[in-house]
Structures are given as C-alpha cells and as structure tokens.
PDB file of C-alpha atoms in Angstrom:
ATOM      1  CA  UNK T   1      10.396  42.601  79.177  1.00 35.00           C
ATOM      2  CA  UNK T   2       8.544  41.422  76.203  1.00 37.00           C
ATOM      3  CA  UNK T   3      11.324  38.802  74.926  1.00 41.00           C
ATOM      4  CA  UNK T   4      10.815  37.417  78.850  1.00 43.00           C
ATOM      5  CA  UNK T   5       7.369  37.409  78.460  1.00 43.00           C
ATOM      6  CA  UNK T   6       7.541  35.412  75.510  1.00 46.00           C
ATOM      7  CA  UNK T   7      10.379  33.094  76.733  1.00 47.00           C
ATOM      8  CA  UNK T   8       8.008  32.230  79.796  1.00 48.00           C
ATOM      9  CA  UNK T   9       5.032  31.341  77.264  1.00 50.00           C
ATOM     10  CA  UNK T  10       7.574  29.077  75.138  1.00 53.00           C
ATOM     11  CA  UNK T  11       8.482  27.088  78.629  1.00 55.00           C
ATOM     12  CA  UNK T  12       4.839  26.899  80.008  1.00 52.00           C
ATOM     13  CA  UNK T  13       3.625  25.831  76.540  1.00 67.00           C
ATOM     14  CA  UNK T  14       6.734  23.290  76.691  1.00 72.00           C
ATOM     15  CA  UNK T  15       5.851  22.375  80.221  1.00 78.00           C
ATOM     16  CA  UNK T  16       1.816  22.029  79.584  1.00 80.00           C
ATOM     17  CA  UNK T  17       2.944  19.596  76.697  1.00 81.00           C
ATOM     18  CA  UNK T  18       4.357  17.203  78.779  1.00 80.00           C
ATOM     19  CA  UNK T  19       1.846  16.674  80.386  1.00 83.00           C
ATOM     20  CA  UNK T  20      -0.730  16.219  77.889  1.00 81.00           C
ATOM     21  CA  UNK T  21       1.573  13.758  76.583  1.00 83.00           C
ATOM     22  CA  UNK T  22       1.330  11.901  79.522  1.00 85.00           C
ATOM     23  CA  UNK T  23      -2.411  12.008  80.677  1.00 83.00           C
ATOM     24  CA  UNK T  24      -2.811  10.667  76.376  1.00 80.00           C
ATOM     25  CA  UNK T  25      -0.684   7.267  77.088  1.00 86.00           C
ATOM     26  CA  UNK T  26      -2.695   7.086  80.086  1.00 85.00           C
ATOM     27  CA  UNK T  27      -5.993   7.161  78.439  1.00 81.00           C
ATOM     28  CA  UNK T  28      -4.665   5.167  75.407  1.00 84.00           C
ATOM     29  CA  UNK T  29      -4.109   2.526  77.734  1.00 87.00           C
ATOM     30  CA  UNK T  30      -7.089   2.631  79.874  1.00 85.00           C
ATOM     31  CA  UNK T  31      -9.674   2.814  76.674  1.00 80.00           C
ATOM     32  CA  UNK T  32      -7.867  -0.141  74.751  1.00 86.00           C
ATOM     33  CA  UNK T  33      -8.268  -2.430  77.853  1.00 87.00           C
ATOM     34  CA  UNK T  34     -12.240  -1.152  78.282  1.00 83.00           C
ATOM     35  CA  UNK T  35     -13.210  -1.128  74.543  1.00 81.00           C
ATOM     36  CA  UNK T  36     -11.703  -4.794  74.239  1.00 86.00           C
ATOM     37  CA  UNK T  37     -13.681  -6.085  77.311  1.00 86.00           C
ATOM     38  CA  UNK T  38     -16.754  -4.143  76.562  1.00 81.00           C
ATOM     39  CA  UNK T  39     -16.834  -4.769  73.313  1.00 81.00           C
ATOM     40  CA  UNK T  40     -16.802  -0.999  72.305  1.00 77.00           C
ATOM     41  CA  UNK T  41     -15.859  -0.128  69.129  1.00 74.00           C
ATOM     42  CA  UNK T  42     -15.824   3.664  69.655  1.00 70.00           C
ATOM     43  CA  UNK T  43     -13.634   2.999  72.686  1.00 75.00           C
ATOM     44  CA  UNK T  44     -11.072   1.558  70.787  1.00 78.00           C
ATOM     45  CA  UNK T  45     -11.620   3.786  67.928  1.00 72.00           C
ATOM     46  CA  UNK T  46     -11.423   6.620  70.844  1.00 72.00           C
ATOM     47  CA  UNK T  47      -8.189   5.140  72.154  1.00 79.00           C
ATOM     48  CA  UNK T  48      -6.310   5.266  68.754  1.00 75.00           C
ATOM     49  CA  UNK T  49      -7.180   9.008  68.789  1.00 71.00           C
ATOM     50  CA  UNK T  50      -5.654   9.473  71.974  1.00 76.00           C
ATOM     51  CA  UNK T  51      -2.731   7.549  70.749  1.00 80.00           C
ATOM     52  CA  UNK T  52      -2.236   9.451  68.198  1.00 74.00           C
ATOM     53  CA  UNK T  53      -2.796  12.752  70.199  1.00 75.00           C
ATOM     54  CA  UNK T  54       0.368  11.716  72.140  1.00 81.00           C
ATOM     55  CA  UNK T  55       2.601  11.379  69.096  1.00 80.00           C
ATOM     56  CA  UNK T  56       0.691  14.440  67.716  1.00 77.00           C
ATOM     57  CA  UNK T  57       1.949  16.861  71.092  1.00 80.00           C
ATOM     58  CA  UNK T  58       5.221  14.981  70.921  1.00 84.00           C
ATOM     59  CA  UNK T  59       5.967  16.571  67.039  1.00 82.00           C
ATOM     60  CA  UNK T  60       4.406  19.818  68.492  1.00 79.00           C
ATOM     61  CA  UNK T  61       7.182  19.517  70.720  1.00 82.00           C
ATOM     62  CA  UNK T  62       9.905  18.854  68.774  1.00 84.00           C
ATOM     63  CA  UNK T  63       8.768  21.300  66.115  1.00 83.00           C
ATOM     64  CA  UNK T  64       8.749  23.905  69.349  1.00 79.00           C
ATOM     65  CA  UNK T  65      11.978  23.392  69.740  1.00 83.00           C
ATOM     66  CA  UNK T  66      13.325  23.470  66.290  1.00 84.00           C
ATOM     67  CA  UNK T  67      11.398  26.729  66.038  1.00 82.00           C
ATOM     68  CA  UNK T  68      13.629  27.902  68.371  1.00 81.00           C
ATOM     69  CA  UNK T  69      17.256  27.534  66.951  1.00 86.00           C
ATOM     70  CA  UNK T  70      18.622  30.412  66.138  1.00 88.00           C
ATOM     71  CA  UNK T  71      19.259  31.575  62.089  1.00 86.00           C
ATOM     72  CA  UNK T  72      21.810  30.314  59.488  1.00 90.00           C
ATOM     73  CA  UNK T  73      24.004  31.274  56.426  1.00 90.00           C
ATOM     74  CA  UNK T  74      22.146  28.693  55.065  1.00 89.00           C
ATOM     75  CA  UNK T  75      18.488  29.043  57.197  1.00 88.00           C
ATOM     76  CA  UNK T  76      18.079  32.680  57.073  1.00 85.00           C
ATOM     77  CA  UNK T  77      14.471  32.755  58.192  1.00 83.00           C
ATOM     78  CA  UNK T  78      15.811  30.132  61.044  1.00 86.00           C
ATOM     79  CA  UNK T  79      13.569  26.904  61.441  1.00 86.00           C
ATOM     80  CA  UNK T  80      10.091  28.499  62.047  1.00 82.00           C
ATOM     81  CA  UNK T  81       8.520  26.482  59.338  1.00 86.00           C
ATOM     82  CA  UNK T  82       8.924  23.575  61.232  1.00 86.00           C
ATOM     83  CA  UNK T  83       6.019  24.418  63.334  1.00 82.00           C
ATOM     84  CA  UNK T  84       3.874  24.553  60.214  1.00 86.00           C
ATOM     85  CA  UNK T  85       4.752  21.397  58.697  1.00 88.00           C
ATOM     86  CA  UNK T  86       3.534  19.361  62.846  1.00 85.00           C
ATOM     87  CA  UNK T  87       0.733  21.088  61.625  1.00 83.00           C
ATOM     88  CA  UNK T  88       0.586  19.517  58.544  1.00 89.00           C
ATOM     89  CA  UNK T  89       1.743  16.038  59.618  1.00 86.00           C
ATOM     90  CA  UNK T  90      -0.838  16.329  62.757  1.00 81.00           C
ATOM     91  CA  UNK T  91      -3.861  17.217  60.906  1.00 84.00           C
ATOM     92  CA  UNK T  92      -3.233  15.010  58.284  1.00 88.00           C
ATOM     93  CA  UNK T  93      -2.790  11.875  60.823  1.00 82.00           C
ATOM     94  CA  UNK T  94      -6.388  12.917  61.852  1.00 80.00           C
ATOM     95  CA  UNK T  95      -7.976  12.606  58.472  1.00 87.00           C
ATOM     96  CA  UNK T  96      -6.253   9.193  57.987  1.00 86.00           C
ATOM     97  CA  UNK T  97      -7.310   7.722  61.352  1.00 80.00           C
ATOM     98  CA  UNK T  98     -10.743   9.423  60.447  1.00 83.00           C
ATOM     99  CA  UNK T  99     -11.169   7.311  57.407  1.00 88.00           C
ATOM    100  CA  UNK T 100      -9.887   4.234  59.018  1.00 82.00           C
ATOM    101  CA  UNK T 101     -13.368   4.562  61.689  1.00 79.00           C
ATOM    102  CA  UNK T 102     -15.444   5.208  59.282  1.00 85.00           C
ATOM    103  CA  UNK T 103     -14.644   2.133  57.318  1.00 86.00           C
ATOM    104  CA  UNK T 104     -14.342  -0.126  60.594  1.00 79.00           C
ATOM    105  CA  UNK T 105     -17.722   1.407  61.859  1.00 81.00           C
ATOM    106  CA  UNK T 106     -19.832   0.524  58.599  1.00 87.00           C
ATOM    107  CA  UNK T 107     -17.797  -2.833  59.159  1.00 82.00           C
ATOM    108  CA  UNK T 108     -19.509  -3.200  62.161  1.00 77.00           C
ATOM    109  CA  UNK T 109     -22.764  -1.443  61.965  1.00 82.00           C
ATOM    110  CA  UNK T 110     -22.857  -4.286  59.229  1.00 83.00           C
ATOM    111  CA  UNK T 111     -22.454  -7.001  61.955  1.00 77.00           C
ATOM    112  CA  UNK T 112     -23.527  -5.762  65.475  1.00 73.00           C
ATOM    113  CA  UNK T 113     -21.808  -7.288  68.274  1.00 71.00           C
ATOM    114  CA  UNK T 114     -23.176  -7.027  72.015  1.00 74.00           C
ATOM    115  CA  UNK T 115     -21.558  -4.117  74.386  1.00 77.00           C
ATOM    116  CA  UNK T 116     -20.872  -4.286  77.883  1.00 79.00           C
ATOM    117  CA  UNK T 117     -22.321  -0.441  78.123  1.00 80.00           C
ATOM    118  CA  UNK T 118     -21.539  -0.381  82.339  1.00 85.00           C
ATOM    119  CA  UNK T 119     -17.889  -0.743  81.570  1.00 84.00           C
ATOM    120  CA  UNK T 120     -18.346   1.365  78.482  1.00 80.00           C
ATOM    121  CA  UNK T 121     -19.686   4.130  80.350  1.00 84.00           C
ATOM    122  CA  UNK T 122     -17.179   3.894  83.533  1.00 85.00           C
ATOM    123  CA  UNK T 123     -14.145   4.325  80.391  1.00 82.00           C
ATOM    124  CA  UNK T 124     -15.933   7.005  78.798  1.00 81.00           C
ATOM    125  CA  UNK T 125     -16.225   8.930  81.919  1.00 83.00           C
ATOM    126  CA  UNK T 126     -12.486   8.264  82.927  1.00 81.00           C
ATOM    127  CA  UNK T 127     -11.263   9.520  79.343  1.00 78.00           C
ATOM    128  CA  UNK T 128     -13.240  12.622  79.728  1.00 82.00           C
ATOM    129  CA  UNK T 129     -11.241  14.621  82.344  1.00 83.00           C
ATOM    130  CA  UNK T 130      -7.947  14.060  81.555  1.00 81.00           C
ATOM    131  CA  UNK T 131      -9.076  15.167  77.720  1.00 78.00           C
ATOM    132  CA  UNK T 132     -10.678  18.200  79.581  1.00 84.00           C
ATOM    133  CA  UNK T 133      -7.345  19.075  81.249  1.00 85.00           C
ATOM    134  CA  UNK T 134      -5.365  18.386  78.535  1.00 82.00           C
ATOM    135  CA  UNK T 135      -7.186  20.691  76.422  1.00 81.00           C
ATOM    136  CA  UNK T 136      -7.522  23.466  78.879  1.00 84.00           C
ATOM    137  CA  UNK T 137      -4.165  23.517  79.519  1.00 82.00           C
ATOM    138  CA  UNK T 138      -3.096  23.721  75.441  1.00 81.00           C
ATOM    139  CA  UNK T 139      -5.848  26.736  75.097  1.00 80.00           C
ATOM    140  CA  UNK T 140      -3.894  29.515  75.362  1.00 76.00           C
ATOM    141  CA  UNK T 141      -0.676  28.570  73.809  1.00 74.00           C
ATOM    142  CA  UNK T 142      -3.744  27.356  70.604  1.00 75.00           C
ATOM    143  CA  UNK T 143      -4.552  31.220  70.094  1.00 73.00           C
ATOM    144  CA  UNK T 144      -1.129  32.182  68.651  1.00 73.00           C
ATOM    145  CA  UNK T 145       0.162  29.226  67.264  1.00 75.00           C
ATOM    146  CA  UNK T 146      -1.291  27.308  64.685  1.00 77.00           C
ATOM    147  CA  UNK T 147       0.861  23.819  65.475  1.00 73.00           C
ATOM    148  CA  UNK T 148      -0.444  23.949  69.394  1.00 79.00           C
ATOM    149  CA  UNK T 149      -4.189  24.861  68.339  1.00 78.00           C
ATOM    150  CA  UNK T 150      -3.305  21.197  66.172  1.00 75.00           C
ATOM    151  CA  UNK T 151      -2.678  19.658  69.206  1.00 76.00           C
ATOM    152  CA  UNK T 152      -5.226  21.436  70.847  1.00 80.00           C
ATOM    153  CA  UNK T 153      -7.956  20.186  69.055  1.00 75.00           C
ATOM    154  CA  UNK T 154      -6.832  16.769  69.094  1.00 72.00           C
ATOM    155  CA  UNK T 155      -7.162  16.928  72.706  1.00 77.00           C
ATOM    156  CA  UNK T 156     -10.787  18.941  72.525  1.00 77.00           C
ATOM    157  CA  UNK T 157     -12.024  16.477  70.182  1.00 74.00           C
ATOM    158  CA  UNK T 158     -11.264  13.645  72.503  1.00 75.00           C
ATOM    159  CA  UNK T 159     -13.217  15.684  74.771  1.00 78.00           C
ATOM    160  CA  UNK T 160     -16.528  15.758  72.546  1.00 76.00           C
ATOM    161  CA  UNK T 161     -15.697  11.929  71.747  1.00 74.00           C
ATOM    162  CA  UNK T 162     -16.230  10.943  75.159  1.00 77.00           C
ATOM    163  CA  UNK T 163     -18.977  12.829  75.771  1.00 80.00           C
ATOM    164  CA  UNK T 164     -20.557  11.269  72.827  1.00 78.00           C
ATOM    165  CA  UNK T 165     -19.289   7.626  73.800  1.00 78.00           C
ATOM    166  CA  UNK T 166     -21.114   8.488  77.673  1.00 83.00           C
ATOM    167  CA  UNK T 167     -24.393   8.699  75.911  1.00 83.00           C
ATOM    168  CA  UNK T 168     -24.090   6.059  73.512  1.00 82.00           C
ATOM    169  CA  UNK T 169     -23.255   4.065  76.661  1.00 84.00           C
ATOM    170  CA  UNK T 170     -26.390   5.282  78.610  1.00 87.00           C
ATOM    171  CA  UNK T 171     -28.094   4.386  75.671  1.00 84.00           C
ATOM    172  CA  UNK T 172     -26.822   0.606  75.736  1.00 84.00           C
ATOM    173  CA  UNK T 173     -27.780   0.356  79.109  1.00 87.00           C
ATOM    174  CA  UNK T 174     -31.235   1.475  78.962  1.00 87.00           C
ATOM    175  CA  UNK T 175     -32.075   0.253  75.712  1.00 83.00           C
ATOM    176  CA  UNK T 176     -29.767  -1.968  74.276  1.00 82.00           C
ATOM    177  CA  UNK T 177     -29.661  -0.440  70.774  1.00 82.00           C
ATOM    178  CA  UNK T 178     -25.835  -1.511  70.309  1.00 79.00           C
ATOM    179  CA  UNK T 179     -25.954  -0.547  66.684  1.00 82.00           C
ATOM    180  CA  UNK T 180     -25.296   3.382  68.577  1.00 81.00           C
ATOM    181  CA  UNK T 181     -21.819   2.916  69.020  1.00 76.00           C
ATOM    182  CA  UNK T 182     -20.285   1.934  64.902  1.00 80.00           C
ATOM    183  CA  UNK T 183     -23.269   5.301  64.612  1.00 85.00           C
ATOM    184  CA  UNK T 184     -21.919   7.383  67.332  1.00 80.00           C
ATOM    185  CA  UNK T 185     -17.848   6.620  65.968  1.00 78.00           C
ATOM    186  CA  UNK T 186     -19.334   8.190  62.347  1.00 86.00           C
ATOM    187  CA  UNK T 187     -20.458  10.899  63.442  1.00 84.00           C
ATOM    188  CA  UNK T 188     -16.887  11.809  65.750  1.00 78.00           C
ATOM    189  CA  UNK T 189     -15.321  10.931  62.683  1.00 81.00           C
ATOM    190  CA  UNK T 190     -16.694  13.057  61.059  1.00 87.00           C
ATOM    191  CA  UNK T 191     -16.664  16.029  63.246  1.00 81.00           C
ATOM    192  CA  UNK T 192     -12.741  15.444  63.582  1.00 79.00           C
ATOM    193  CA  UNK T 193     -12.536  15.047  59.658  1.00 87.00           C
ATOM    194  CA  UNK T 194     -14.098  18.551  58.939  1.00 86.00           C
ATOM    195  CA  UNK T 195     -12.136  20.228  61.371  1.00 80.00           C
ATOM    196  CA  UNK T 196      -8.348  18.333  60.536  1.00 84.00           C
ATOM    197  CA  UNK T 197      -9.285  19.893  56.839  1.00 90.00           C
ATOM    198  CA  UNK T 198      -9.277  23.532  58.681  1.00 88.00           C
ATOM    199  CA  UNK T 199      -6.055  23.272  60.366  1.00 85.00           C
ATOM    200  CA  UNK T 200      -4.906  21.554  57.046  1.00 90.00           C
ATOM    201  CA  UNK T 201      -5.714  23.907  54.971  1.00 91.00           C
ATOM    202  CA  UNK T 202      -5.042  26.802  56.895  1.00 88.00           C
ATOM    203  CA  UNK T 203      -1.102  24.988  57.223  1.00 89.00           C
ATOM    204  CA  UNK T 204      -0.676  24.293  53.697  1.00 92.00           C
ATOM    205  CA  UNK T 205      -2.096  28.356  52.714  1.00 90.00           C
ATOM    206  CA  UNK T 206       1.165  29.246  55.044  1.00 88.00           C
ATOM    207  CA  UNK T 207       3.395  27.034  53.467  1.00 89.00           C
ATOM    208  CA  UNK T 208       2.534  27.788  50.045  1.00 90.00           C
ATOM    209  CA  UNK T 209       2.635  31.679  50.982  1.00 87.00           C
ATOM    210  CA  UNK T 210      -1.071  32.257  50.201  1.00 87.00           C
ATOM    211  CA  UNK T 211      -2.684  36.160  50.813  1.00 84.00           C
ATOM    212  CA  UNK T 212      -3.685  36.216  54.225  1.00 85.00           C
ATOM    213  CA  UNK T 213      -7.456  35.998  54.502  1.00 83.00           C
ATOM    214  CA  UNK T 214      -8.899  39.619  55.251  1.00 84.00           C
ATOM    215  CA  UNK T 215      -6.216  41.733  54.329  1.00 90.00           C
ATOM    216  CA  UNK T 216      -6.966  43.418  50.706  1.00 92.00           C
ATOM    217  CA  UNK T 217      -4.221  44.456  48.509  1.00 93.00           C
ATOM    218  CA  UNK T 218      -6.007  47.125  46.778  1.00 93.00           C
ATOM    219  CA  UNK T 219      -6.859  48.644  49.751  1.00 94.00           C
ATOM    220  CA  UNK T 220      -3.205  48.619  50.644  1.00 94.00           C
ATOM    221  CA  UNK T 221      -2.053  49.751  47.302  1.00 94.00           C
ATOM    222  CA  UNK T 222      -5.140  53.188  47.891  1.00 93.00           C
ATOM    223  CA  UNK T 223      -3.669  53.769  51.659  1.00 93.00           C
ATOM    224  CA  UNK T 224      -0.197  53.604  50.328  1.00 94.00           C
ATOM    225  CA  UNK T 225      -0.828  55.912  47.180  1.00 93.00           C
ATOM    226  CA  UNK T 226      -2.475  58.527  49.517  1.00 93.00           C
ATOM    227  CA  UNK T 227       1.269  59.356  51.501  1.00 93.00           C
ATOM    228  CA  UNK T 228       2.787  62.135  49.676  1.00 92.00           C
ATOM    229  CA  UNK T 229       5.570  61.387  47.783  1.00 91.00           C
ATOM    230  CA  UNK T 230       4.256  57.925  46.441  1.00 93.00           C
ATOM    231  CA  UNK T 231       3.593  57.996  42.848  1.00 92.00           C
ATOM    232  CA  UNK T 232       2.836  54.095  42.889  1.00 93.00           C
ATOM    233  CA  UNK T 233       3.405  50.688  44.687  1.00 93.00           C
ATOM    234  CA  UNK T 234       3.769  47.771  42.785  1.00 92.00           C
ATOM    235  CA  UNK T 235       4.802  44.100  42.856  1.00 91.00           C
ATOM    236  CA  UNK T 236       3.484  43.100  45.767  1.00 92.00           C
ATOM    237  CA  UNK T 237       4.293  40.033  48.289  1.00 92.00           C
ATOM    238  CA  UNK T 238       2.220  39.005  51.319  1.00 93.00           C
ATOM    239  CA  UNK T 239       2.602  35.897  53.011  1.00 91.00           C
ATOM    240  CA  UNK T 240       3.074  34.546  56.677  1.00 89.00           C
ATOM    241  CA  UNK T 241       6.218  33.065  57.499  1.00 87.00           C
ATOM    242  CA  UNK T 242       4.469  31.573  60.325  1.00 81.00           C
ATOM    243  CA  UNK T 243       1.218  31.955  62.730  1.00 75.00           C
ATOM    244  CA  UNK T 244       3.066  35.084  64.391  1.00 76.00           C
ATOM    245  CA  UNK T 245       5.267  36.202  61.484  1.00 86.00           C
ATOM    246  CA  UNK T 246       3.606  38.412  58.682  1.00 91.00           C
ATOM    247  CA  UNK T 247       6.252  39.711  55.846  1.00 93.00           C
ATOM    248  CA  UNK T 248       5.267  42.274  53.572  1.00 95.00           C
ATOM    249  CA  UNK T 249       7.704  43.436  50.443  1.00 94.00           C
ATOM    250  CA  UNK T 250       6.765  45.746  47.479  1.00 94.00           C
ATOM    251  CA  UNK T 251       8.418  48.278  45.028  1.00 94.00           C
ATOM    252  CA  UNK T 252       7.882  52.022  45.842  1.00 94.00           C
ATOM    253  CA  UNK T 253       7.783  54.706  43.395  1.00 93.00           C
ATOM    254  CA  UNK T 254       8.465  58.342  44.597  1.00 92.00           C
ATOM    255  CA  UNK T 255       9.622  61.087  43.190  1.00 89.00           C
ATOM    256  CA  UNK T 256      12.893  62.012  42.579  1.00 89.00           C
ATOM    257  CA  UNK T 257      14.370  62.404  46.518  1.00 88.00           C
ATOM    258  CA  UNK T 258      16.836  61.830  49.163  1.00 89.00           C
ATOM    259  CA  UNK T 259      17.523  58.334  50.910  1.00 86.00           C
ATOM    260  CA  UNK T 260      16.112  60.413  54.141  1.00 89.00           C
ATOM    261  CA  UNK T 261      12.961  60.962  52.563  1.00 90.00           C
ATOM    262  CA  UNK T 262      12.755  57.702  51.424  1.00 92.00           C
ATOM    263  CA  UNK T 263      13.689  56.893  55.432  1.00 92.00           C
ATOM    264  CA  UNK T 264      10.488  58.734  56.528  1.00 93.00           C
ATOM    265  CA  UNK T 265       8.056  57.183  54.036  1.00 94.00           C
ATOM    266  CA  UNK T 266       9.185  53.636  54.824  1.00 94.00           C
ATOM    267  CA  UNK T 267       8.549  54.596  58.281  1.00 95.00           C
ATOM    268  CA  UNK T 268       5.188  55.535  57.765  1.00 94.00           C
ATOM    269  CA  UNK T 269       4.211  52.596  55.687  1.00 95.00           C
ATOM    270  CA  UNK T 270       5.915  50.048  57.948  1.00 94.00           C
ATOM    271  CA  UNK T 271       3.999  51.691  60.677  1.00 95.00           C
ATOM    272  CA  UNK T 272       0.635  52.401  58.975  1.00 94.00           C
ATOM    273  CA  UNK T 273       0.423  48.316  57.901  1.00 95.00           C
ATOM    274  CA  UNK T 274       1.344  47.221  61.737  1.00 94.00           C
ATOM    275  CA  UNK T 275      -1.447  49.081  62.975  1.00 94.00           C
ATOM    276  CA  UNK T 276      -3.399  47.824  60.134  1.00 93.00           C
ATOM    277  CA  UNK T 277      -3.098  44.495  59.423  1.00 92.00           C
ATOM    278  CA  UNK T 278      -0.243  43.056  61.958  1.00 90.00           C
ATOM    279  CA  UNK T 279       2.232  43.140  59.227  1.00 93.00           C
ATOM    280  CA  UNK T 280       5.233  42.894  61.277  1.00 89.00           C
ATOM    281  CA  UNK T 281       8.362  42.453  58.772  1.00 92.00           C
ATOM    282  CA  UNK T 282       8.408  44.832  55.642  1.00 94.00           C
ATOM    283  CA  UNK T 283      10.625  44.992  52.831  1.00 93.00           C
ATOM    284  CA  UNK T 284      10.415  48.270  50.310  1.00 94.00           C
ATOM    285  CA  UNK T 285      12.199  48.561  47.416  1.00 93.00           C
ATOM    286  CA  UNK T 286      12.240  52.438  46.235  1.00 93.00           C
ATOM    287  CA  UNK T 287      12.851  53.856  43.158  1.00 91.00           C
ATOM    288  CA  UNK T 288      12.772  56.455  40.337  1.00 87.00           C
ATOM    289  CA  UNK T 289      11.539  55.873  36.771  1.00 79.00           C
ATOM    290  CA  UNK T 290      12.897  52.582  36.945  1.00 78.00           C
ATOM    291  CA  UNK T 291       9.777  49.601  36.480  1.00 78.00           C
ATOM    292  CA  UNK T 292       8.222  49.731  33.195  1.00 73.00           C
ATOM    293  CA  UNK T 293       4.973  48.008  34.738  1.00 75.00           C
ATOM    294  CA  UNK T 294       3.282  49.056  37.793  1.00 74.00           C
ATOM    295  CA  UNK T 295       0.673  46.030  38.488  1.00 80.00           C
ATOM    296  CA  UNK T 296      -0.202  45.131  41.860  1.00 82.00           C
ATOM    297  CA  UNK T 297       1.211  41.678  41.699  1.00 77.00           C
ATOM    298  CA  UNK T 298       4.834  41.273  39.309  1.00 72.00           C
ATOM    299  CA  UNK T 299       3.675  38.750  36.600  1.00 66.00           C
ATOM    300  CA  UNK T 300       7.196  37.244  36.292  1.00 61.00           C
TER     301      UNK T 300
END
C-alpha cells in the first residue's frame, strides 16, 4: 500500500510539474511584452525569473525521473543524487539572475526612465495567479523533497515579486515616483538571494555528507552505550543520501557473543534511531577486542 502511495505522489508531483512549466512560459511571455511597453524594469527583471522557473521545474523533472531508475553494479545507491544536484543547479541560477538585477537596477535607478504604471499594474496582476497556482500546486511535493521545495520557491517568490511590482505600480500611478521600480527589483533580489543561499546550502551539506542538523552524536553514542551488551560504539557515519534517505553506519563493540545476539542488538539500535531521528538505513559493524581506538568519529 505504501509503495502505491508513494508511486501516486511521484505521478501527481510529475503531473503538477507540467503544468507549472506551462503557466511559467506563459507568464514569461506576457511580462516581457508588458515590461518592454511599460517601460518596467522589474517586469522584465520579473519575467527572466519566470523564465528561468520554467527551465528550473523542467531539471526538477528530469532529475525526478533519473531518481527513479532503478540500481547498478556500477550505481549502487541508484541515481538519487540527481535530485540534489537540480537543487544545486536551480538555486544557484537564482543567485546569478539575482546579481544580474541588482546590477541592472542601480543601472537604472542611476538613470530613471518614465513607466507606463496602468499597463504595469494590469501585468503584475496577470503574473500573480498563475505564480499562486503554480506554487500551491508544488507545496506538498516541497515538504519531502528538497529539489521540488527548489522549484517551489521559485514559483512562491514570483508570487511575492508581483505583489511587490502591484504596489510599485499603484505607486507610479498615484505619484509618479518611477525611481520605485530599479528600488522595488533590489529588494526581490534580494529576498530571492537570501533564500537561493538556503536551498544552496542545505544541497551542497547533502552532497558533501554533512551531520544532519539536530541529531547529536554523543547523544547517540550515550543511548547506544545504555543497551546491554554494548561495551562501545565507535567510528561513526551520518549523512543523507537524499531529502528522504538517512544512512547511519558505526562499529559496535559487545562482548564476546553469538551472531543471534548480535541479531537482537542491531535490531534494537536500528529501531531505537528510526524512532529517534528518522534514520532509515543502518549499517553496524560488530566486533570483539578488535579496534584499538574507540573515538566517536574514525580519524583515518
């Protein structure tokens, strides 16, 4: 029941995807058009986010896929990974394109041009609720998967963008102050940049096999020491293989036993650090007067 469950999620993620994809293009298109005849800057700059939204949920969909073949003599682990690096790629577009306003919008804060803010407005509007949909439709799949929450946050950011460019337009209209717009396509800028260094960050942690945030290895190493038979645990490795995959691998020494009693301890570990921390793949090495050191982490 549980592998259908998940199968279901994989399609309507797949399926939800497509259509973000879609309703991007369309923006892209609509927002070039009105930034070039209003005169918006943070239109256009808008647009190119969008644009690259769409290629952003089309490598969150390939990456889906690949994340989905099946494991090799020579991929053991299979091609989960790939999921992280869209992640990587994705955010890291964002940061780019983030520099690249920030640059044009001093450019033009620099020289101020006149705005058609009517037209400006009506685009702003228009960009809004696809954005909305998009982004409501990615929110689920964003909770347990770190290349979808990517995507997601492309599309939510589009979201506050717009919002943003609606009041800068009401602005214009009322009050002409046309140096709000090279302001207003900062400050998204910067909003996007902070959170693209999140995801980012958070990617490159997985891929370089980083401790998971919250999860204490001396607290692991006390709760492990407390089973009976464990003298000592030692040479530990944490790391997430991806957002839903948590491996855990360690040396165990017991006292001189049987392979069954060895059986029941692993048991109890693997289940006590599920229930724990959501450790879901764990590797134990036992032994018998065999390590000469017994630090927490191997130092070779």
């Amino acid at each position: 029941m549980s592998h259908n469950h998940s199968h279901n999620s994989k399609e309507t993620s797949e399926k939800n995807l497509f259509i973000t994809i879609a309703l991007n293009f369309f923006i892209t298109i609509v927002q070039i058009i009105g930034g070039i005849i209003s005169g918006s800057l943070s239109l256009i700059s808008d647009a190119m986010h969008n644009f690259s939204d769409a290629i952003a949920i089309i490598i969150t969909f390939i990456a889906l896929r690949l994340s989905k073949k099946p494991k090799t003599p020579k991929y053991t682990f299979g091609l989960k990974r790939a999921e992280i690096i869209a992640a990587v790629v994705n955010a890291s577009t964002l940061i780019i394109i983030c520099f690249f306003l920030i640059r044009e919008a001093i450019d033009r804060l620099n020289n101020p041009n006149e705005i058609a803010g009517n037209l400006m407005l009506i685009i702003a509007v228009i960009g809004f609720i696809p954005n909305v949909i998009g982004a409501l439709l990615l929110k689920k799949g964003s909770e347990k998967n770190i290349n979808i929450r990517a995507a997601y946050f492309h599309l939510l950011s589009d979201a506050v963008s717009s919002i943003a460019i609606t009041i800068g337009a009401v602005f214009i209209i009322a009050y002409k102050i046309y140096w709000i717009d090279p302001v207003l396509t900062i400050l998204i800028a910067l909003y996007i940049l902070v959170e693209a260094y999140k995801i980012l960050k958070e990617a490159i942690d997985i891929l370089m096999m980083s401790n998971i945030e919250g999860i204490d290895l001396q607290e692991i190493k006390s709760i492990v020491e407390k089973i009976p038979g464990v003298k000592n645990i030692h040479h530990i490795h944490l790391w997430k293989l991806n957002d839903n995959d948590t491996h855990f691998e360690a040396h165990i020494e017991v006292e001189d036993m049987t392979v069954s009693k060895t059986s029941e301890i692993q048991k109890i570990i693997s289940t006590e650090l599920h229930n724990r921390y959501e450790i879901n793949h764990t590797t134990l090495q036992f032994e018998c007067e065999l390590c000469q050191e017994f630090d927490i982490l191997a130092k070779h």
